[in-house]
Coordinates of C-alpha atoms and ligand atoms in Angstrom, one line a residue:
M1 CA 0.0 0.0 0.0
I2 CA 1.3 3.5 -0.7
F3 CA 1.0 6.2 2.2
E4 CA 1.0 9.3 2.5
N5 CA 2.3 11.7 5.6
N6 CA -0.7 13.9 6.0
L7 CA -3.3 14.2 8.5
A8 CA -6.2 13.8 5.6
F9 CA -4.9 10.4 4.6
A10 CA -4.2 9.2 8.0
Q11 CA -8.0 10.1 8.4
S12 CA -9.4 8.6 5.3
L13 CA -7.6 5.2 6.7
D14 CA -9.5 5.2 9.7
Q15 CA -13.1 6.0 8.2
Q16 CA -12.1 2.8 6.3
D17 CA -11.4 0.9 9.1
P18 CA -14.0 -1.3 10.3
L19 CA -12.6 -1.4 14.0
Q20 CA -12.3 2.0 14.5
H21 CA -15.1 2.2 16.6
L22 CA -13.7 -0.3 19.1
R23 CA -11.5 2.6 20.7
N24 CA -14.4 4.0 22.1
D25 CA -14.6 1.4 24.5
F26 CA -11.7 1.9 26.1
F27 CA -10.2 4.4 29.0
F28 CA -7.2 6.7 28.1
P29 CA -4.8 8.1 30.2
Q30 CA -5.0 11.8 30.3
Q31 CA -2.5 14.6 31.0
N32 CA -3.7 18.1 31.6
G33 CA -7.2 17.5 30.4
K34 CA -6.1 15.7 26.9
P35 CA -6.0 12.0 26.4
F36 CA -2.6 10.9 25.7
I37 CA -2.2 9.1 21.8
Y38 CA -1.5 5.7 24.0
L39 CA 1.4 3.5 22.4
C40 CA 2.3 1.3 25.4
G41 CA 0.2 -1.9 24.9
N42 CA 3.1 -3.9 24.8
S43 CA 3.8 -2.9 28.6
L44 CA 0.1 -2.5 29.7
G45 CA -3.1 -2.4 27.7
L46 CA -5.7 -0.1 28.4
Q47 CA -8.8 -0.5 30.6
P48 CA -12.2 -1.6 28.8
K49 CA -14.8 0.8 29.8
T50 CA -16.6 -2.7 30.6
A51 CA -14.1 -3.9 33.2
K52 CA -15.7 -2.1 35.9
E53 CA -19.0 -4.2 35.8
H54 CA -17.4 -7.1 35.4
I55 CA -15.9 -6.4 38.8
E56 CA -19.0 -5.0 40.2
Q57 CA -20.6 -8.3 39.3
Q58 CA -18.3 -10.3 41.1
L59 CA -18.4 -7.9 44.4
E60 CA -22.1 -8.1 44.2
N61 CA -22.3 -12.2 43.8
W62 CA -19.9 -12.3 46.6
Q63 CA -21.6 -9.4 48.6
N64 CA -25.2 -11.3 48.2
L65 CA -23.9 -14.9 48.0
A66 CA -21.2 -15.7 49.9
V67 CA -19.7 -18.8 49.9
E68 CA -22.5 -19.8 48.0
G69 CA -21.4 -18.1 44.9
W70 CA -19.0 -20.6 44.2
F71 CA -22.3 -22.8 43.0
E72 CA -25.1 -20.4 42.8
G73 CA -25.7 -16.8 40.9
D74 CA -25.4 -15.8 37.4
T75 CA -21.8 -17.4 37.0
P76 CA -20.9 -19.5 40.1
W77 CA -17.2 -19.1 40.3
M78 CA -16.5 -23.0 40.4
F79 CA -17.0 -23.1 36.4
Y80 CA -16.1 -19.6 36.0
H81 CA -12.8 -19.9 34.2
K82 CA -14.8 -22.1 31.6
E83 CA -16.1 -18.9 30.3
L84 CA -12.8 -17.4 29.9
K85 CA -11.4 -20.8 28.2
K86 CA -13.9 -20.5 25.3
L87 CA -12.5 -17.0 24.3
M88 CA -9.0 -17.6 25.1
A89 CA -8.9 -20.8 22.7
Q90 CA -9.5 -18.6 19.9
V91 CA -7.1 -15.6 20.6
V92 CA -4.1 -18.5 20.6
G93 CA -5.6 -21.2 18.6
A94 CA -6.0 -24.1 20.6
S95 CA -8.8 -26.2 21.7
P96 CA -10.9 -24.7 25.4
Q97 CA -9.3 -28.2 26.9
E98 CA -5.7 -26.9 26.6
V99 CA -6.0 -23.5 28.1
C100 CA -6.5 -22.1 31.5
P101 CA -6.3 -18.9 33.1
M102 CA -4.3 -19.4 36.2
N103 CA -1.6 -17.7 38.6
T104 CA 0.8 -14.9 37.1
L105 CA 3.3 -15.7 34.4
T106 CA 6.4 -16.5 35.6
V107 CA 5.1 -18.8 38.0
N108 CA 3.1 -20.5 35.5
L109 CA 6.7 -20.7 33.6
H110 CA 8.1 -23.0 36.4
L111 CA 4.9 -24.9 37.0
L112 CA 5.4 -25.8 33.3
M113 CA 8.7 -26.1 33.6
V114 CA 8.2 -28.6 36.1
S115 CA 6.4 -31.1 33.9
F116 CA 8.4 -30.3 30.5
Y117 CA 11.8 -29.7 31.6
K118 CA 12.8 -33.4 31.9
P119 CA 16.6 -33.2 32.2
S120 CA 18.7 -36.7 31.9
A121 CA 22.4 -37.2 31.8
K122 CA 23.0 -36.8 28.5
R123 CA 19.9 -34.6 27.6
F124 CA 20.1 -31.8 29.9
K125 CA 20.4 -28.4 27.9
I126 CA 17.9 -25.6 27.5
I127 CA 18.1 -23.6 24.1
M128 CA 16.4 -19.9 24.1
E129 CA 17.0 -16.5 22.4
A130 CA 19.9 -14.4 24.2
G131 CA 18.3 -11.1 25.5
A132 CA 15.3 -13.4 26.8
F133 CA 13.2 -10.9 29.4
P134 CA 14.9 -10.7 32.6
S135 CA 12.0 -13.0 34.3
D136 CA 12.4 -16.1 32.0
Q137 CA 16.5 -15.8 32.1
Y138 CA 15.8 -15.7 35.9
A139 CA 13.4 -18.5 36.0
I140 CA 15.2 -21.1 33.5
E141 CA 18.4 -20.9 35.5
S142 CA 17.0 -21.4 38.8
Q143 CA 15.2 -24.6 37.2
V144 CA 18.7 -25.5 35.8
R145 CA 20.1 -25.1 39.1
F146 CA 17.2 -26.7 40.8
H147 CA 18.1 -30.3 38.7
G148 CA 21.5 -30.2 39.7
Y149 CA 23.2 -28.4 36.1
D150 CA 25.1 -25.5 35.5
P151 CA 23.2 -22.6 33.6
E152 CA 26.9 -22.1 32.6
N153 CA 26.7 -25.3 30.2
A154 CA 22.9 -26.4 30.3
I155 CA 21.6 -23.0 28.9
I156 CA 22.4 -22.2 25.1
E157 CA 21.3 -18.6 23.9
V158 CA 21.1 -17.7 20.5
A159 CA 22.1 -14.0 19.8
P160 CA 21.9 -12.2 16.8
R161 CA 24.9 -11.9 14.2
A162 CA 28.2 -9.2 15.1
G163 CA 26.1 -5.7 13.6
E164 CA 23.0 -7.4 13.6
Q165 CA 19.9 -6.7 16.3
T166 CA 17.6 -9.9 15.5
L167 CA 18.1 -13.5 14.9
R168 CA 18.1 -15.1 11.9
T169 CA 15.8 -18.3 11.6
S170 CA 18.3 -20.0 10.4
D171 CA 20.6 -19.4 12.6
I172 CA 18.2 -20.7 15.6
L173 CA 17.2 -23.5 13.6
A174 CA 21.5 -24.5 13.1
A175 CA 21.5 -24.4 17.1
I176 CA 19.1 -26.3 17.6
A177 CA 20.4 -29.3 15.2
D178 CA 24.1 -28.5 17.0
Q179 CA 22.8 -29.0 20.4
G180 CA 20.7 -32.2 18.5
D181 CA 20.7 -35.2 21.6
E182 CA 21.8 -33.2 24.2
I183 CA 18.7 -30.6 24.2
A184 CA 15.7 -31.4 26.7
L185 CA 14.1 -28.3 26.2
V186 CA 13.6 -25.3 23.7
L187 CA 12.1 -22.4 25.5
F188 CA 11.6 -19.3 23.4
G189 CA 9.8 -16.2 23.0
G190 CA 7.1 -16.1 20.7
V191 CA 7.5 -12.1 20.1
N192 CA 11.2 -10.6 21.2
Y193 CA 9.9 -7.8 24.3
F194 CA 12.9 -5.9 23.1
T195 CA 13.5 -6.0 19.4
G196 CA 9.4 -6.7 18.5
Q197 CA 11.2 -10.0 16.5
W198 CA 8.0 -12.8 15.9
Y199 CA 10.3 -15.6 15.6
D200 CA 9.1 -18.5 13.3
M201 CA 7.6 -20.4 16.1
P202 CA 6.5 -23.3 13.8
A203 CA 9.9 -23.9 12.4
I204 CA 11.6 -23.5 16.0
T205 CA 9.0 -26.1 16.7
K206 CA 9.6 -28.7 14.6
A207 CA 13.7 -28.2 14.6
G208 CA 13.1 -29.1 18.4
H209 CA 10.8 -31.7 18.0
A210 CA 13.3 -33.7 14.8
A211 CA 16.6 -32.8 17.6
G212 CA 14.0 -34.9 20.2
A213 CA 13.2 -32.3 22.8
I214 CA 9.7 -30.6 23.8
V215 CA 9.2 -27.2 22.9
G216 CA 7.6 -24.2 24.9
F217 CA 6.7 -20.8 24.2
D218 CA 6.6 -17.7 26.5
L219 CA 3.6 -15.8 24.6
A220 CA 3.5 -12.3 26.7
H221 CA 4.5 -10.5 23.6
A222 CA 2.7 -12.7 21.3
A223 CA -1.0 -13.6 22.8
G224 CA -3.3 -11.1 21.5
N225 CA -0.7 -9.5 19.3
V226 CA -0.2 -12.0 16.5
P227 CA -2.5 -14.9 15.0
L228 CA -1.2 -18.1 16.7
Q229 CA -2.3 -21.7 16.0
L230 CA -0.6 -23.6 19.1
H231 CA -2.4 -27.0 18.7
D232 CA -1.5 -26.9 14.7
W233 CA 1.9 -25.8 15.2
D234 CA 2.2 -28.7 17.5
I235 CA 3.8 -26.5 20.6
D236 CA 4.2 -28.8 23.4
F237 CA 3.2 -25.6 26.2
A238 CA 3.1 -22.1 26.3
C239 CA 2.4 -19.3 28.9
W240 CA 1.6 -15.5 28.6
C241 CA 0.3 -12.8 30.4
S242 CA -2.9 -11.4 29.9
Y243 CA -2.3 -7.6 30.5
K244 CA -0.5 -6.3 27.7
Y245 CA -2.2 -6.8 24.3
Q246 CA -4.7 -8.2 26.4
N247 CA -5.9 -5.8 28.9
S248 CA -6.5 -7.2 31.8
G249 CA -5.0 -5.0 34.3
P250 CA -2.1 -4.5 36.4
G251 CA -0.8 -8.0 37.5
G252 CA -3.5 -9.6 35.5
I253 CA -4.1 -13.3 35.7
S254 CA -1.8 -15.3 33.3
G255 CA -2.8 -18.0 30.5
I256 CA -1.1 -21.9 30.2
F257 CA -1.5 -24.3 26.8
V258 CA -0.7 -27.7 27.1
H259 CA -0.9 -29.4 23.4
E260 CA -3.7 -32.7 24.2
K261 CA -1.2 -34.7 23.0
H262 CA 0.3 -34.8 26.8
F263 CA -3.2 -35.2 28.4
K264 CA -2.8 -38.7 29.4
D265 CA 1.1 -38.8 30.3
R266 CA 1.3 -39.6 33.9
S267 CA 4.8 -39.8 33.6
L268 CA 4.9 -35.8 33.9
N269 CA 6.1 -34.2 37.0
R270 CA 3.5 -31.9 38.5
F271 CA 3.7 -29.0 41.3
A272 CA 0.0 -30.0 42.3
G273 CA -2.5 -28.8 43.9
W274 CA -6.3 -29.3 45.2
W275 CA -7.6 -27.2 41.8
G276 CA -5.9 -29.2 39.7
Y277 CA -8.0 -32.2 41.0
Q278 CA -10.7 -33.9 38.6
E279 CA -13.1 -31.1 39.2
E280 CA -16.1 -33.9 39.9
Q281 CA -14.4 -35.4 42.7
R282 CA -12.9 -32.5 44.0
F283 CA -14.6 -31.7 47.2
K284 CA -14.4 -35.7 48.0
M285 CA -11.0 -34.6 49.7
A286 CA -10.0 -37.7 48.7
K287 CA -6.1 -38.8 49.2
G288 CA -3.8 -39.2 46.1
F289 CA -3.7 -36.7 43.7
V290 CA -5.9 -37.4 40.3
P291 CA -5.6 -34.5 37.8
E292 CA -8.3 -32.9 35.8
A293 CA -8.2 -33.7 32.2
G294 CA -6.4 -31.0 30.1
A295 CA -4.9 -28.0 31.2
D296 CA -6.9 -27.6 34.0
G297 CA -5.2 -30.7 35.6
W298 CA -2.2 -27.7 36.1
Q299 CA -4.2 -25.3 38.4
V300 CA -2.6 -25.3 42.0
S301 CA -4.9 -23.2 44.0
C302 CA -8.6 -22.0 43.9
T303 CA -9.7 -19.3 40.6
Q304 CA -8.7 -16.3 41.2
V305 CA -12.4 -14.6 40.6
I306 CA -11.4 -11.3 40.6
P307 CA -8.6 -11.1 38.1
M308 CA -10.7 -13.5 36.0
A309 CA -13.5 -11.0 35.7
L310 CA -11.1 -8.3 34.0
Y311 CA -9.8 -10.9 31.7
Y312 CA -12.9 -11.7 30.9
A313 CA -14.0 -7.9 30.1
S314 CA -10.9 -7.7 27.9
L315 CA -11.4 -11.3 26.0
Q316 CA -14.9 -9.9 25.0
M317 CA -13.4 -7.2 23.3
F318 CA -11.5 -9.1 21.3
E319 CA -14.6 -11.4 20.6
K320 CA -16.5 -8.3 19.9
A321 CA -13.7 -7.7 17.2
G322 CA -14.0 -11.0 15.7
F323 CA -10.6 -12.3 17.1
I324 CA -7.5 -11.9 15.8
T325 CA -7.5 -12.3 12.0
P326 CA -9.8 -8.4 11.5
L327 CA -7.3 -7.4 14.2
R328 CA -4.4 -8.8 12.6
E329 CA -5.3 -7.1 9.3
K330 CA -5.2 -3.9 10.7
S331 CA -2.4 -4.1 13.2
K332 CA -0.1 -5.2 9.6
K333 CA -1.2 -1.8 8.5
L334 CA -1.0 0.2 11.6
T335 CA 2.5 -0.7 12.0
A336 CA 3.5 -0.7 8.3
Y337 CA 2.3 3.2 8.6
L338 CA 4.7 3.7 11.5
F339 CA 7.4 2.4 9.7
Y340 CA 6.7 4.8 6.9
I341 CA 6.0 7.2 9.2
V342 CA 9.4 7.0 11.2
N343 CA 11.4 7.0 7.7
E344 CA 9.7 10.2 6.8
V345 CA 11.1 11.9 10.0
N346 CA 14.7 10.6 9.4
R347 CA 13.9 11.6 5.5
S348 CA 13.0 15.5 6.7
L349 CA 16.2 15.6 9.3
G350 CA 18.6 14.5 6.8
E351 CA 19.9 11.5 8.6
E352 CA 18.7 8.1 10.5
Q353 CA 18.1 9.7 13.5
Y354 CA 15.8 6.6 14.2
Q355 CA 16.9 3.4 13.6
I356 CA 14.4 0.8 13.6
I357 CA 15.6 -2.5 14.9
T358 CA 11.8 -4.5 14.6
P359 CA 11.9 -6.6 11.3
A360 CA 10.0 -4.4 8.7
T361 CA 8.6 -7.8 7.5
E362 CA 5.5 -8.4 8.3
A363 CA 5.4 -12.1 8.7
D364 CA 8.6 -11.5 11.3
R365 CA 6.8 -8.6 13.6
G366 CA 3.4 -7.9 15.4
A367 CA 2.7 -4.5 16.7
Q368 CA 5.7 -3.0 18.3
V369 CA 8.2 -0.7 16.7
S370 CA 11.6 -0.6 18.6
I371 CA 13.5 2.4 17.7
I372 CA 17.3 3.2 18.3
A373 CA 17.5 7.2 18.7
K374 CA 20.6 8.3 18.0
H375 CA 21.1 11.3 19.3
K376 CA 19.2 12.4 22.8
P377 CA 17.3 9.4 23.2
K378 CA 16.2 10.2 26.6
E379 CA 15.4 13.6 26.1
I380 CA 13.4 12.9 23.3
F381 CA 11.8 10.3 24.9
K382 CA 10.8 12.7 27.5
A383 CA 9.7 15.4 25.3
L384 CA 7.1 13.1 23.3
M385 CA 5.4 12.7 26.8
D386 CA 5.3 16.6 27.4
N387 CA 3.4 16.2 24.0
N388 CA 0.7 13.6 24.8
I389 CA 2.4 10.8 23.5
L390 CA 3.2 7.8 25.8
G391 CA 5.3 4.7 24.2
D392 CA 8.0 3.6 26.5
W393 CA 11.8 3.4 26.8
R394 CA 14.4 1.0 27.2
E395 CA 17.6 1.4 28.4
P396 CA 19.8 2.6 27.0
N397 CA 18.4 4.0 24.1
V398 CA 15.4 2.4 22.8
I399 CA 11.7 4.0 22.7
R400 CA 9.1 1.2 21.7
L401 CA 5.9 2.3 20.0
S402 CA 3.5 -0.1 20.0
P403 CA 0.1 0.8 17.6
V404 CA -2.4 -1.7 18.8
P405 CA -5.6 -2.6 17.0
L406 CA -8.2 -2.4 19.3
Y407 CA -7.6 1.1 20.3
N408 CA -5.2 3.0 18.2
S409 CA -5.5 4.9 14.8
F410 CA -4.2 5.8 12.2
E411 CA -4.5 9.3 13.0
D412 CA -2.2 8.3 16.1
V413 CA 0.5 7.0 14.4
F414 CA 0.7 10.7 11.9
I415 CA 0.6 12.6 15.0
T416 CA 3.3 10.9 16.7
G417 CA 5.6 11.5 13.3
E418 CA 4.4 15.3 13.3
Q419 CA 5.5 15.5 17.1
L420 CA 8.4 13.0 16.7
L421 CA 9.9 15.5 13.9
K422 CA 9.2 18.6 15.6
I423 CA 10.6 17.5 18.9
S424 CA 13.5 16.4 17.0
K425 CA 14.5 19.6 15.3
E426 CA 13.8 21.5 18.5
L427 CA 16.5 18.9 20.2
I428 CA 19.3 18.2 17.9
Ligands
PLP501 C1 6.2 -9.1 30.4 C2 6.7 -10.5 30.7 C3 7.0 -11.6 31.8 C4 6.4 -10.5 32.9 O1 6.2 -12.0 33.6 P1 5.0 -11.8 35.3 O2 5.4 -12.9 35.6 O3 4.0 -11.5 34.6 O4 5.8 -10.3 35.9 C5 7.7 -12.1 31.7 N1 8.4 -12.6 30.3 C6 7.9 -12.0 29.2 C7 9.0 -12.7 28.1 C8 7.6 -10.7 29.2 O5 7.4 -10.1 28.3

């Protein structure tokens, strides 16, 4: 598509956008009485206007029913998660049985590694991307140590080549083939939080399986952002947080995916708890753990109704949008427009002040654009904030801007470019 760098053009794209009305369903933060252009949905998604009523409904159930709320009322808490599972399954490309909302992300990463990282003397290594989100690094290192191995030789990190910012798929696949039968687990991000690179998940999964390894993904930056087919891609397990592209609020509940091929495998370790026990027998309080079939069998503690109510509100927004296909259609265009606009700013400045490190190829990225600012990065980021544009900052010099198809517009992107040029001319 041929883009133009003017307001009328951006507005005409908004008029043609069938999802444009959805932004009215979200609250935008304000500064001096003016709403921010919010480009930070990769970090914390905006609040759906329906979030409050979902919470209030559960507070009322608690108020009026107290303990009876587990089995009575319009949404008995005992089965509340089943409503979410139907919608979550559509967001990540799975069956409802394969997903479950529970805990928070890093906790689930640990719980799933308990089941799926089963090192042996010969096969004990984990392959991951270099520069993964720190929580993932700490979780993986501590799991490796827990099993008595040394992270120094048990963790293989695949890094970009010298002078490059992102990973080549061929290098990832070569690293997997290279370590071959020493790999117990391939554990990658879906979309890298820093560069915005979307890894070739099906290819990584295939290569991991060819090497005889289990393959899992952390989808914190992928779920709700890019189209996923976790079941069809034959991924073994995955987990994600729901507060980034899925707008479930700070500390929102996490989701897990376990491929159905593992449901009957009794050899999998679990850190079990009563809520993972077979649902129909749970309240018999019997000795001897028998897991509920499916992802629900990984639950540990009783279901978190209030955080689930928030996630439910947001999942209904995805349902209203028609789930991920129409969102992705818009997202591809919206982010391509941001690429174009940033390059227009560079052209006006006569130098590459803003180097985009996110892959330009659609298939290798989601919504996010990560930009290295050459001169005065922090000052520029601050000035954007002062001008009502809220992105996010990563040390030492990266500005991440994520136009989110649920609530951002082409006009947002155009104005961001206009302000960025103005600020750059003033500051450098
Ligand atoms: C955001 C993010 C997390 C955060 O983990 P929490 O347990 O929810 O705090 C972890 N991993 C990745 C890759 C992330 O992007």
